[in-house]
Amino acid sequence: MFQKILIANRGEIALRIQRACREMGIPTVAVHSTADAEAMHVRLADESVCIGPPPARDSYLNIASILSAAAITGADAIHPGYGFLSENAEFADMVEAHGLTFIGPSADHIRMMGDKIAAKTAMASLGVPLVPGSDGELASLEEARRVAGRIGYPVLIKAAAGGGGRGMKVAKDADGLEDAWRLARTEAAAAFGNDAVYLEKYLDRPRHIELQILADGHGSVVHFGERDCSLQRRHQKLVEEAGSPALDAAARDALGATATAALRQLGYRNAGTLEFLWQDGQFAFIEMNTRLQVEHPVTEMVCGIDLVKEQIRVAAGAELGYGQDEVRFSGHAIECRVTAEDPETFAPSAGRVTAFHAPGGLGVRVDSALYAGASVPPWYDSMVAKLIVHAPTREEAIARLRRALAEFAVVGIKTTLPLHERIAAHPEFAAGDYTIHWLERLVTAG
Ligand code: ADP
């Protein structure tokens, strides 16, 4: 097992990883920018190293600084969390080249899945169904026209290097195709330095359903069921559930069998998530994330496992030691991502938290690095807390969510807590009757 783990992240996920390490008896090293010197992930770490000024490219994305911090402190493994360097294959390679262990999959698998075209090609060859679309990268606008004409409008132009919902544009009809093509390429070039795009049929009322996988690299691959992440704004998840209100056990088992077989053939190791769109009883793969996800706690609650500890064990070379039959699902879990934003305009709201009260009680979990007096810097992702509830049934989970949201107080900055209260109170949410477009309509309806 590792002697010391450096956590190359900040905020709630840095704390989340520290918690797992502490329970495993592994000391941790926190890294931080000058803006985060007082942050909770620094306060609670065994050791901490300042790795640069506030902009992420100079600190949390600064590979040389992070590797130096690991060398100075004698860490022998690095957990990247999510975001920042977690899906950077070059970083994973460099960590290994320095004799440390990267707690995640191989650099080759990160590279493959980071290119969404390569990911789709690989999954198709392993028998996983895809959303209909172009056969790889689009060479020209004319090719986009031909493919769109064949599969029918509306279509979506997507960036091969995409992430966070960027570089994705819908064309409702042939007239809109040129604009979508240009905008997607410009946005992709600016965001990812790569303007390669591909085309997919734009599904009109899908749900986003993803499957949590864990593989030990010794031939064992299990899944921990699905998460429904259809409640999105601008293609970004706001609320997630495990399991999906739309799926039954048979559909889950069938999806799980296909996905685990594919990853076994691929020789995948560590945690990963396969993302699908689900419409009319059909699953279609859209992408794979080769890291721990923001919404992993809902899976932990219903499966009673600690995914971060499992990631660490597997990275240290351990076998899973259990099979699919031993994975049990109990009850229902819901997560709300609380961001430091105006709940109506979504304008960012950095600043100092003057008072903070987290809800508690049975089946309530709050993953957050906030405290009274904490500063929320303007430099990073706006998510400041995750509220997770777990209960025997979905109905009870929603009642618990409403109760917990009413207790939650964050003063000094604006947060999206009022929006979560609106969602939790909504009869269509209670009925589980929503697609990926539902929240967008709720938000624009004001
Ligand atoms: P990113 O990597 O930027 O998050 P994804 O490919 O995971 O991009 O897609 C993000 C979201 O965009 C999906 O969850 C879904 O809501 C929407 N989306 C993606 N592809 C399609 C599609 N073909 N049809 C309709 N919606 C889509």
mmCIF file of C-alpha atoms in Angstrom, residues 131-157 177 181 197-201:
data_model
loop_
_atom_site.group_PDB
_atom_site.id
_atom_site.type_symbol
_atom_site.label_atom_id
_atom_site.label_comp_id
_atom_site.label_asym_id
_atom_site.label_seq_id
_atom_site.Cartn_x
_atom_site.Cartn_y
_atom_site.Cartn_z
ATOM 1 C CA VAL A 131 -25.956 7.474 -31.096
ATOM 2 C CA PRO A 132 -26.202 7.476 -34.922
ATOM 3 C CA GLY A 133 -23.845 9.972 -36.516
ATOM 4 C CA SER A 134 -20.754 10.609 -38.580
ATOM 5 C CA ASP A 135 -18.175 7.914 -38.955
ATOM 6 C CA GLY A 136 -15.458 9.796 -37.103
ATOM 7 C CA GLU A 137 -14.249 13.364 -37.624
ATOM 8 C CA LEU A 138 -16.019 15.565 -40.171
ATOM 9 C CA ALA A 139 -13.577 16.630 -42.878
ATOM 10 C CA SER A 140 -15.764 19.436 -44.247
ATOM 11 C CA LEU A 141 -19.084 21.241 -44.054
ATOM 12 C CA GLU A 142 -20.137 19.290 -47.158
ATOM 13 C CA GLU A 143 -19.538 16.039 -45.335
ATOM 14 C CA ALA A 144 -21.596 17.340 -42.405
ATOM 15 C CA ARG A 145 -24.420 18.092 -44.860
ATOM 16 C CA ARG A 146 -24.261 14.611 -46.356
ATOM 17 C CA VAL A 147 -24.325 12.854 -42.954
ATOM 18 C CA ALA A 148 -27.100 15.115 -41.614
ATOM 19 C CA GLY A 149 -29.121 14.510 -44.785
ATOM 20 C CA ARG A 150 -28.752 10.766 -44.297
ATOM 21 C CA ILE A 151 -29.634 10.551 -40.565
ATOM 22 C CA GLY A 152 -32.125 13.451 -40.553
ATOM 23 C CA TYR A 153 -32.312 16.724 -38.597
ATOM 24 C CA PRO A 154 -31.961 17.938 -35.887
ATOM 25 C CA VAL A 155 -28.273 17.137 -35.491
ATOM 26 C CA LEU A 156 -25.582 18.050 -32.986
ATOM 27 C CA ILE A 157 -22.044 19.093 -33.932
ATOM 28 C CA LEU A 177 -25.966 23.627 -40.147
ATOM 29 C CA TRP A 181 -20.484 23.869 -37.714
ATOM 30 C CA VAL A 197 -15.712 17.945 -34.659
ATOM 31 C CA TYR A 198 -18.111 15.079 -35.326
ATOM 32 C CA LEU A 199 -21.846 14.869 -35.775
ATOM 33 C CA GLU A 200 -24.593 13.033 -33.907
ATOM 34 C CA LYS A 201 -28.322 12.755 -34.283
#
